[in-house]
Short mmCIF file of C-alpha atoms in Angstrom, two decimals:
data_model
loop_
_atom_site.label_atom_id
_atom_site.label_comp_id
_atom_site.label_asym_id
_atom_site.label_seq_id
_atom_site.Cartn_x
_atom_site.Cartn_y
_atom_site.Cartn_z
CA MET N 586 67.32 114.52 98.12
CA GLY N 587 68.20 111.30 96.30
CA LYS N 588 71.72 110.74 94.64
CA VAL N 589 70.46 111.79 91.21
CA GLY N 590 68.95 115.04 92.69
CA GLN N 591 72.34 115.69 94.32
CA LEU N 592 74.22 115.33 91.08
CA LEU N 593 71.73 117.46 89.08
CA SER N 594 72.07 120.30 91.68
CA HIS N 595 75.72 120.20 91.44
CA PRO N 596 76.91 120.32 87.80
CA LEU N 597 80.66 119.96 88.47
CA GLU N 598 79.99 116.67 90.40
CA LEU N 599 77.64 115.42 87.77
CA LYS N 600 80.41 116.05 85.09
CA ALA N 601 82.90 114.31 87.35
CA ALA N 602 80.65 111.36 87.87
CA LEU N 603 80.14 110.94 84.12
CA LYS N 604 83.82 111.34 83.36
CA LEU N 605 84.83 108.86 86.09
CA LYS N 606 82.17 106.31 84.69
CA LEU N 607 82.62 106.67 80.98
CA PHE N 608 86.06 108.11 80.08
CA ARG N 609 88.54 107.34 82.93
CA LYS N 610 90.59 104.22 82.36
CA PRO N 611 92.36 102.27 85.14
CA LEU N 612 96.24 102.52 84.87
CA PHE N 613 96.54 98.84 85.16
CA ALA N 614 93.98 96.34 84.01
CA GLU N 615 93.46 92.89 85.94
CA ALA N 616 94.37 89.80 84.13
CA GLU N 617 91.67 87.41 84.84
CA SER N 618 93.48 84.35 83.21
CA GLU N 619 96.31 84.78 85.74
CA LYS N 620 93.90 84.45 88.76
CA THR N 621 94.02 81.45 90.95
CA PRO N 622 90.90 80.28 92.64
CA GLU N 623 92.47 81.64 96.01
CA LEU N 624 93.19 84.91 94.56
CA LYS N 625 89.74 85.19 93.05
CA ARG N 626 88.36 84.61 96.51
CA CYS N 627 90.62 87.30 98.05
CA HIS N 628 89.23 89.69 95.51
CA GLU N 629 85.57 88.62 96.50
CA LEU N 630 86.56 89.23 100.22
CA LEU N 631 87.84 92.61 99.32
CA LYS N 632 84.64 93.60 97.76
CA LEU N 633 82.70 92.17 100.43
CA THR N 634 84.54 94.06 103.20
CA SER N 635 84.90 97.48 101.17
CA ARG N 636 83.79 97.88 97.65
CA SER N 637 85.22 101.32 97.10
CA PHE N 638 88.60 100.41 98.76
CA ALA N 639 88.79 97.27 96.71
CA SER N 640 88.33 99.15 93.33
CA VAL N 641 91.32 101.41 94.18
CA ILE N 642 93.52 98.35 95.21
CA MET N 643 92.58 96.59 91.99
CA GLU N 644 94.03 99.57 90.05
CA LEU N 645 97.42 99.37 91.74
CA HIS N 646 100.69 98.45 89.93
CA PRO N 647 100.90 94.61 89.57
CA GLU N 648 104.07 94.73 91.61
CA LEU N 649 102.18 95.91 94.76
CA ARG N 650 98.71 94.91 94.03
CA ASN N 651 98.33 91.55 95.62
CA ALA N 652 100.72 92.65 98.52
CA VAL N 653 98.42 95.56 99.37
CA ALA N 654 95.26 93.36 98.83
CA ILE N 655 96.61 90.59 101.10
CA PHE N 656 97.87 93.32 103.78
CA TYR N 657 94.48 94.67 103.83
CA LEU N 658 92.65 91.44 104.19
CA VAL N 659 94.99 90.37 107.04
CA LEU N 660 94.37 93.58 108.98
CA ARG N 661 90.66 93.13 108.32
CA ALA N 662 90.66 89.78 109.63
CA LEU N 663 92.46 90.91 112.77
CA ASP N 664 90.16 93.86 113.20
CA THR N 665 87.17 91.44 112.88
CA VAL N 666 88.47 89.46 115.84
CA GLU N 667 89.06 92.66 117.88
CA ASP N 668 85.75 94.17 117.09
CA ASP N 669 83.38 91.19 117.59
CA MET N 670 82.20 91.69 121.21
CA THR N 671 80.69 88.10 121.46
CA ILE N 672 84.13 86.36 121.41
CA ASP N 673 85.21 85.45 124.95
CA SER N 674 88.28 87.46 125.89
CA LYS N 675 90.09 84.23 126.80
CA ILE N 676 89.85 83.20 123.15
CA LYS N 677 90.26 86.94 121.80
CA ILE N 678 93.43 88.01 123.62
CA PRO N 679 95.69 85.09 122.75
CA LEU N 680 94.38 85.16 119.12
CA LEU N 681 95.10 88.75 118.69
CA ARG N 682 98.74 88.40 120.24
CA GLU N 683 99.41 85.31 118.17
CA PHE N 684 97.69 86.19 114.87
CA ASP N 685 101.01 87.00 113.13
CA THR N 686 101.92 83.41 113.74
CA LYS N 687 99.04 82.17 111.69
CA LEU N 688 100.76 83.43 108.69
CA GLU N 689 103.32 80.99 108.79
CA LEU N 690 100.75 78.20 108.41
CA GLU N 691 99.63 76.65 105.22
CA GLU N 692 96.06 76.33 106.36
CA TRP N 693 93.96 78.11 109.06
CA SER N 694 90.44 79.54 109.61
CA PHE N 695 88.34 80.81 112.41
CA ASP N 696 84.65 80.50 112.70
CA GLY N 697 84.14 81.67 116.24
CA ASN N 698 82.61 85.07 115.19
CA SER N 699 78.99 86.03 115.71
CA PRO N 700 76.78 84.87 112.69
CA THR N 701 75.91 88.51 112.51
CA GLU N 702 79.43 89.75 112.05
CA LYS N 703 79.57 91.18 108.52
CA ASP N 704 83.21 90.45 107.88
CA ARG N 705 83.43 86.84 109.29
CA ASP N 706 83.91 85.43 105.91
CA VAL N 707 87.46 86.99 105.84
CA LEU N 708 88.27 84.58 108.82
CA VAL N 709 86.38 81.57 107.69
CA ASP N 710 88.23 81.59 104.41
CA PHE N 711 91.57 82.64 105.69
CA THR N 712 93.21 79.79 104.10
CA ALA N 713 92.70 81.38 100.66
CA ILE N 714 94.49 84.54 101.97
CA LEU N 715 97.44 82.36 103.27
CA LYS N 716 97.83 80.71 99.99
CA GLU N 717 98.39 84.03 98.27
CA PHE N 718 100.34 85.52 101.24
CA HIS N 719 103.01 82.73 100.83
CA LYS N 720 103.30 83.66 96.94
CA LEU N 721 104.45 87.32 97.96
CA LYS N 722 107.99 88.29 97.83
CA PRO N 723 109.63 87.34 101.19
CA GLU N 724 110.24 91.12 101.97
CA TYR N 725 106.67 91.85 101.62
CA GLN N 726 105.58 89.00 103.83
CA LYS N 727 108.16 90.19 106.45
CA VAL N 728 106.42 93.73 106.41
CA ILE N 729 102.88 92.19 106.75
CA LYS N 730 103.87 89.94 109.56
CA GLU N 731 105.52 92.56 111.42
CA ILE N 732 102.75 94.93 111.19
CA THR N 733 100.25 92.37 112.13
CA HIS N 734 102.19 91.42 115.23
CA LYS N 735 102.46 94.97 116.47
CA MET N 736 98.80 95.75 115.62
CA GLY N 737 97.36 92.66 117.24
CA ASN N 738 99.17 93.26 120.43
CA GLY N 739 98.27 96.77 120.54
CA MET N 740 94.65 95.73 120.29
CA ALA N 741 94.96 93.26 123.01
CA ASP N 742 96.53 95.92 125.29
CA TYR N 743 93.51 98.07 124.84
CA ILE N 744 91.17 95.31 125.53
CA LEU N 745 92.98 94.65 128.86
CA ASP N 746 93.05 98.39 129.74
CA GLU N 747 90.41 98.73 132.39
CA ASN N 748 90.66 102.57 132.45
CA PHE N 749 90.26 102.75 128.75
CA ASN N 750 87.24 100.36 128.72
CA LEU N 751 85.52 102.30 131.65
CA ASN N 752 86.53 105.86 130.75
CA GLY N 753 87.71 105.92 127.04
CA LEU N 754 90.79 108.02 126.05
CA GLN N 755 91.95 110.52 128.56
CA SER N 756 94.87 112.62 127.15
CA VAL N 757 95.58 113.78 123.63
CA LYS N 758 98.84 111.50 124.01
CA ASP N 759 96.54 108.56 124.51
CA TYR N 760 94.58 109.75 121.46
CA ASP N 761 97.64 109.71 119.33
CA LEU N 762 98.81 106.41 120.54
CA TYR N 763 95.27 104.62 119.88
CA CYS N 764 95.37 106.18 116.39
CA HIS N 765 98.82 104.84 115.90
CA TYR N 766 97.91 101.25 116.55
CA VAL N 767 94.66 101.35 114.37
CA ALA N 768 95.98 103.61 111.52
CA GLY N 769 99.56 104.68 112.03
CA LEU N 770 100.88 101.15 111.68
CA VAL N 771 98.88 100.72 108.41
CA GLY N 772 100.86 103.70 107.10
CA ASP N 773 104.04 102.20 108.40
CA GLY N 774 103.63 98.92 106.48
CA LEU N 775 102.21 100.64 103.39
CA THR N 776 105.42 103.00 103.30
CA GLN N 777 107.67 99.95 103.77
CA LEU N 778 106.08 98.38 100.65
CA LEU N 779 106.40 101.53 98.59
CA VAL N 780 110.02 101.85 99.34
CA LEU N 781 110.80 98.25 98.88
CA ALA N 782 109.02 98.30 95.38
CA ASN N 783 111.09 101.70 94.60
CA PHE N 784 107.80 103.54 94.11
CA SER N 785 108.76 106.39 96.31
CA SER N 786 111.83 108.27 97.38
CA LYS N 787 114.32 106.14 99.41
CA ASP N 788 114.17 108.59 102.45
CA LEU N 789 110.47 108.10 102.92
CA TYR N 790 110.58 105.37 105.58
CA GLU N 791 113.86 105.49 107.52
CA GLU N 792 114.31 109.39 107.63
CA ASN N 793 110.73 110.51 107.72
CA VAL N 794 108.83 108.38 110.36
CA HIS N 795 106.48 111.23 111.27
CA LEU N 796 105.11 111.49 107.65
CA TYR N 797 103.48 108.09 107.40
CA GLU N 798 102.44 108.24 111.10
CA ASP N 799 100.65 111.50 110.32
CA MET N 800 99.06 110.01 107.09
CA GLY N 801 97.35 107.35 109.32
CA LEU N 802 96.49 109.76 112.30
CA PHE N 803 95.01 112.41 109.93
CA LEU N 804 92.61 109.67 108.63
CA GLN N 805 91.76 107.98 111.91
CA LYS N 806 90.99 111.35 113.75
CA THR N 807 88.69 112.37 110.99
CA ASN N 808 86.71 109.06 111.24
CA ILE N 809 86.66 109.52 115.04
CA ILE N 810 85.34 112.92 115.00
CA ARG N 811 82.65 111.96 112.37
CA ASP N 812 81.54 108.94 114.21
CA TYR N 813 80.77 110.51 117.47
CA ALA N 814 76.85 109.57 117.50
CA GLU N 815 77.61 105.97 116.23
CA ASP N 816 80.25 105.38 118.92
CA LEU N 817 78.05 106.84 121.57
CA GLU N 818 75.29 104.59 120.72
CA ASP N 819 77.63 101.57 120.86
CA GLY N 820 78.81 102.61 124.24
CA ARG N 821 82.30 103.57 123.10
CA SER N 822 84.45 106.69 123.46
CA PHE N 823 87.31 107.84 121.28
CA TRP N 824 87.17 111.62 121.57
CA PRO N 825 90.00 112.40 124.24
CA LYS N 826 88.81 113.70 127.56
CA GLU N 827 91.57 116.34 127.78
CA ILE N 828 89.69 118.14 124.83
CA TRP N 829 85.96 117.26 125.36
CA SER N 830 86.10 118.09 129.06
CA LEU N 831 86.76 121.67 128.25
CA TYR N 832 83.29 121.81 126.93
CA ALA N 833 81.12 119.46 128.87
CA GLU N 834 80.97 117.35 132.10
CA LYS N 835 80.15 114.20 130.18
CA LEU N 836 80.86 113.16 126.57
CA SER N 837 77.22 112.20 126.19
CA ASP N 838 76.13 115.87 127.03
CA PHE N 839 76.86 116.91 123.48
CA ALA N 840 73.91 114.96 122.20
CA LYS N 841 71.45 117.11 124.41
CA PRO N 842 70.01 120.22 122.60
CA GLU N 843 71.13 122.46 125.37
CA HIS N 844 74.74 121.55 124.87
CA THR N 845 74.94 121.90 121.07
CA GLN N 846 76.96 125.06 120.95
CA GLN N 847 79.51 123.42 123.32
CA GLY N 848 79.44 120.43 121.14
CA ILE N 849 80.34 122.51 118.06
CA TYR N 850 83.27 124.18 119.86
CA CYS N 851 84.39 120.61 120.81
CA ILE N 852 84.23 119.33 117.27
CA ASN N 853 86.09 122.46 115.95
CA HIS N 854 88.67 121.73 118.63
CA LEU N 855 89.15 118.13 117.49
CA VAL N 856 89.38 119.43 113.97
CA LEU N 857 92.16 121.83 114.86
CA ASN N 858 93.99 118.75 116.44
CA ALA N 859 93.54 116.81 113.11
CA MET N 860 94.99 119.70 110.98
CA SER N 861 98.24 119.37 112.79
CA HIS N 862 99.03 116.34 110.41
CA ILE N 863 98.24 118.09 107.17
CA GLN N 864 101.74 119.24 106.28
CA SER N 865 103.06 115.76 106.69
CA VAL N 866 100.40 114.44 104.55
CA LEU N 867 101.44 116.86 101.68
CA HIS N 868 105.06 116.19 102.23
CA PHE N 869 104.45 112.36 101.99
CA LEU N 870 102.31 112.56 98.82
CA ALA N 871 105.14 114.69 97.19
CA SER N 872 107.58 111.72 97.89
CA VAL N 873 105.43 109.13 95.97
CA HIS N 874 106.58 108.74 92.40
CA GLU N 875 104.52 105.66 90.95
CA GLN N 876 101.14 106.95 89.65
CA SER N 877 98.87 104.14 90.80
CA SER N 878 100.49 104.16 94.35
CA PHE N 879 100.19 107.95 94.52
CA GLN N 880 96.44 107.87 93.66
CA PHE N 881 96.04 105.11 96.35
CA CYS N 882 97.72 107.18 98.96
CA ALA N 883 96.11 110.54 97.80
CA ILE N 884 92.28 109.46 97.54
CA PRO N 885 91.81 108.67 101.30
CA GLN N 886 93.58 111.88 102.16
CA VAL N 887 91.53 114.20 100.00
CA MET N 888 88.34 112.43 101.28
CA ALA N 889 89.37 113.11 104.81
CA ILE N 890 89.92 116.82 104.33
CA ALA N 891 86.67 117.01 102.45
CA THR N 892 85.09 115.19 105.44
CA LEU N 893 86.92 117.33 108.08
CA SER N 894 85.47 120.43 106.29
CA LEU N 895 81.96 118.75 106.48
CA VAL N 896 81.99 117.94 110.17
CA PHE N 897 83.42 121.43 111.28
CA ALA N 898 80.86 123.47 113.17
CA ASN N 899 78.14 120.87 112.01
CA PRO N 900 75.74 120.05 114.71
CA LYS N 901 74.40 117.13 112.87
CA VAL N 902 77.61 115.20 113.86
CA LEU N 903 76.20 115.15 117.37
CA HIS N 904 73.21 113.10 116.23
CA GLU N 905 73.94 111.27 113.05
CA ASN N 906 76.83 109.88 110.84
CA VAL N 907 77.50 112.51 108.11
CA LYS N 908 79.08 111.69 104.71
CA ILE N 909 80.25 113.67 101.72
CA ARG N 910 78.19 113.32 98.55
CA LYS N 911 78.81 110.64 95.99
CA GLY N 912 79.51 113.27 93.26
CA THR N 913 82.07 115.06 95.59
CA THR N 914 83.66 111.66 95.81
CA CYS N 915 83.84 111.31 92.06
CA TYR N 916 85.25 114.91 91.75
CA LEU N 917 87.91 114.10 94.35
CA ILE N 918 89.04 110.96 92.78
CA LEU N 919 89.69 112.70 89.35
CA LYS N 920 91.27 115.80 90.87
CA SER N 921 93.61 114.05 93.26
CA ARG N 922 95.61 112.33 90.52
CA THR N 923 98.22 115.02 90.57
CA LEU N 924 99.94 116.48 93.64
CA ARG N 925 98.86 120.06 92.51
CA GLY N 926 95.22 118.71 92.38
CA CYS N 927 95.76 117.53 95.80
CA VAL N 928 97.01 120.59 97.27
CA GLU N 929 94.24 122.66 95.60
CA ILE N 930 91.68 120.33 97.25
CA PHE N 931 93.25 120.86 100.60
CA GLN N 932 93.51 124.65 100.04
CA TYR N 933 89.68 124.70 99.02
CA TYR N 934 88.58 123.12 102.13
CA LEU N 935 90.98 124.82 104.56
CA ARG N 936 89.81 128.12 103.46
CA ASP N 937 86.20 126.83 103.76
CA ILE N 938 86.95 126.09 107.27
CA LYS N 939 88.55 129.44 107.89
CA LYS N 940 85.53 131.30 106.28
CA ARG N 941 83.23 129.62 108.81
CA VAL N 942 84.98 129.68 112.08
CA THR N 943 83.45 132.46 114.25
CA VAL N 944 85.08 134.86 116.53
CA GLU N 945 83.35 133.49 119.55
CA ASP N 946 84.85 130.02 119.09
CA PRO N 947 87.64 129.32 121.70
CA SER N 948 89.70 127.74 118.89
CA TYR N 949 89.25 130.80 116.54
CA LEU N 950 92.69 132.08 116.90
CA LYS N 951 94.48 128.70 116.79
CA ILE N 952 92.60 127.51 113.82
CA ASN N 953 93.54 130.65 111.86
CA ILE N 954 97.19 130.41 112.93
CA GLN N 955 97.23 126.59 111.78
CA ILE N 956 95.73 127.29 108.39
CA ALA N 957 98.18 130.11 107.86
CA LYS N 958 100.94 127.75 108.62
CA ILE N 959 99.65 125.13 106.14
CA GLU N 960 99.36 127.94 103.56
CA GLN N 961 102.89 128.93 104.20
CA PHE N 962 104.10 125.44 103.81
CA ILE N 963 102.33 125.05 100.50
CA GLU N 964 103.90 128.14 99.23
CA SER N 965 107.39 126.71 100.28
CA MET N 966 106.40 123.71 98.24
CA TYR N 967 106.09 125.45 94.89
CA GLN N 968 107.76 128.95 95.68
CA GLU N 969 105.56 130.67 92.96
CA GLN N 970 105.21 133.98 94.71
CA LEU N 971 108.89 135.13 94.63
CA PRO N 972 109.94 138.49 93.42
CA ALA N 973 111.09 138.65 89.82
CA GLY N 974 114.86 137.72 89.70
CA VAL N 975 114.76 135.67 93.00
CA LYS N 976 115.60 132.05 92.58
CA PRO N 977 113.76 129.42 94.48
CA LYS N 978 115.47 127.83 97.49
CA GLU N 979 116.54 124.13 96.76
CA THR N 980 114.93 122.88 100.00
CA PRO N 981 114.17 119.11 100.39
CA ILE N 982 110.36 119.64 99.86
CA TYR N 983 110.87 121.88 96.94
CA LYS N 984 113.04 119.28 95.19
CA LYS N 985 110.43 116.64 95.96
CA VAL N 986 107.63 118.72 94.52
CA MET N 987 109.71 119.43 91.39
CA ASP N 988 110.35 115.72 91.00
CA ARG N 989 106.65 114.83 91.54
CA SER N 990 105.81 117.64 88.88
CA GLU N 991 107.31 115.57 86.19
CA TYR N 992 104.88 112.80 86.78
CA ASP N 993 101.82 115.24 87.21
CA ALA N 994 102.72 116.58 83.69
CA LYS N 995 102.17 113.20 82.22
CA VAL N 996 98.77 112.75 83.98
CA ALA N 997 97.65 116.26 82.72
CA VAL N 998 97.99 114.85 79.26
CA THR N 999 95.41 112.01 80.33
CA GLU N 1000 93.13 114.74 81.93
CA GLU N 1001 93.21 116.89 78.78
CA ASP N 1002 92.11 113.77 76.79
CA GLU N 1003 89.24 112.95 79.10
CA GLU N 1004 88.10 116.40 79.03
CA PHE N 1005 88.27 116.39 75.27
CA LYS N 1006 86.26 113.09 74.92
CA PHE N 1007 83.72 114.49 77.39
CA ASN N 1008 83.18 117.66 75.47
CA ILE N 1009 82.72 115.63 72.21
CA GLY N 1010 80.36 113.29 73.87
CA PHE N 1011 78.45 116.17 75.55
CA THR N 1012 78.11 117.97 72.31
CA ILE N 1013 76.64 114.96 70.47
CA PHE N 1014 74.22 114.30 73.34
CA LEU N 1015 72.97 117.91 72.97
CA THR N 1016 72.73 117.57 69.23
CA VAL N 1017 70.68 114.45 69.55
CA ILE N 1018 68.32 116.04 72.07
CA ALA N 1019 67.72 119.19 69.84
CA ALA N 1020 67.41 116.94 66.82
CA ILE N 1021 64.60 115.13 68.64
CA TYR N 1022 62.96 118.21 70.01
CA PHE N 1023 62.79 120.01 66.65
CA ALA N 1024 61.52 116.72 64.86
CA TYR N 1025 58.69 116.47 67.03
CA LYS N 1026 58.00 120.18 67.80
#
């Protein structure tokens, strides 16, 4: 079924797609006249590497827009070096370890990637990125340089780890550490930028380290589960042996028809592991105040829970890369503009998972317990089921949610305006169609 057919068969998603395209306005518009040639090139590189991610970055508050864009491009350049298997390790390892020092230069580029490497332009035109990097506030530059140093060295360590290269990730502890280097550090840097810009609660970085770490791990683990078939084809292994060995002798066994059921059980076990980060995700989102930054953080997370529900008990994961529908993406983007909307999205997909887990599944009991814990945490966020006359407990998470609710109330006005415009537009459309029909009847 094509994209149009999918939308027509899912009316709510069709409505969301139309509202997103016709009625939703970005919080902050780009000022084309203020763009330098280098900044224009940076924006072009963003779109080349990830069109959907670029559009979200471009809607950020001007205070952080360029900082986040440059942060993303620097890490994308780093990843392009690490991911290209044609680069000799004698060149790759030192380059990864010293990549942060390139940020001190006025000009630098690298053309040693394979001609077929899709993101090689980020390295070829790295001087444009450097020009804009040096225009950022010193404190933002410091954060980007620090995270680049940590990530580059982490990547180099994994390349030199013979056991990892031969056997993949072994323990769940190894799994978490790998996800820390490729995603947790991104959350680290982003959180520092949010706090420095005064766009989140002050305690989000120093006192709640596990929150931004879990944000990154939740996203990365969801991607790793989904990418089983693709990674297997590329000769890579990121599912931890501590988990998959409970269900098969070899990781590749799951691709065989006779091992499908065990493969599903393994997927569900990995989903259970990923769900352990959800409470932190919701706590983190409740701590972000500035609206464009909230949306920037929320959209990937709601996409992740939707993807987690899609891969759960799904045998297709063992043979192909599954993705949520475009219409679903549109719906999630619109609904995730408020914390309440994000919570409802998580509840919907968690209940969907709970509904589909079978008693025969080895993770059945643990999945139900984990979902119950998350539901209990959500209740503690809002405390709306209290008996009459009982006052809510002024817990830290409750206070954060109440603070965030003030910002949600402002977004609700925008949502109502969009709904009104959609209804008017839809009514006019139906009227025109009816008029044409009766005119030619």
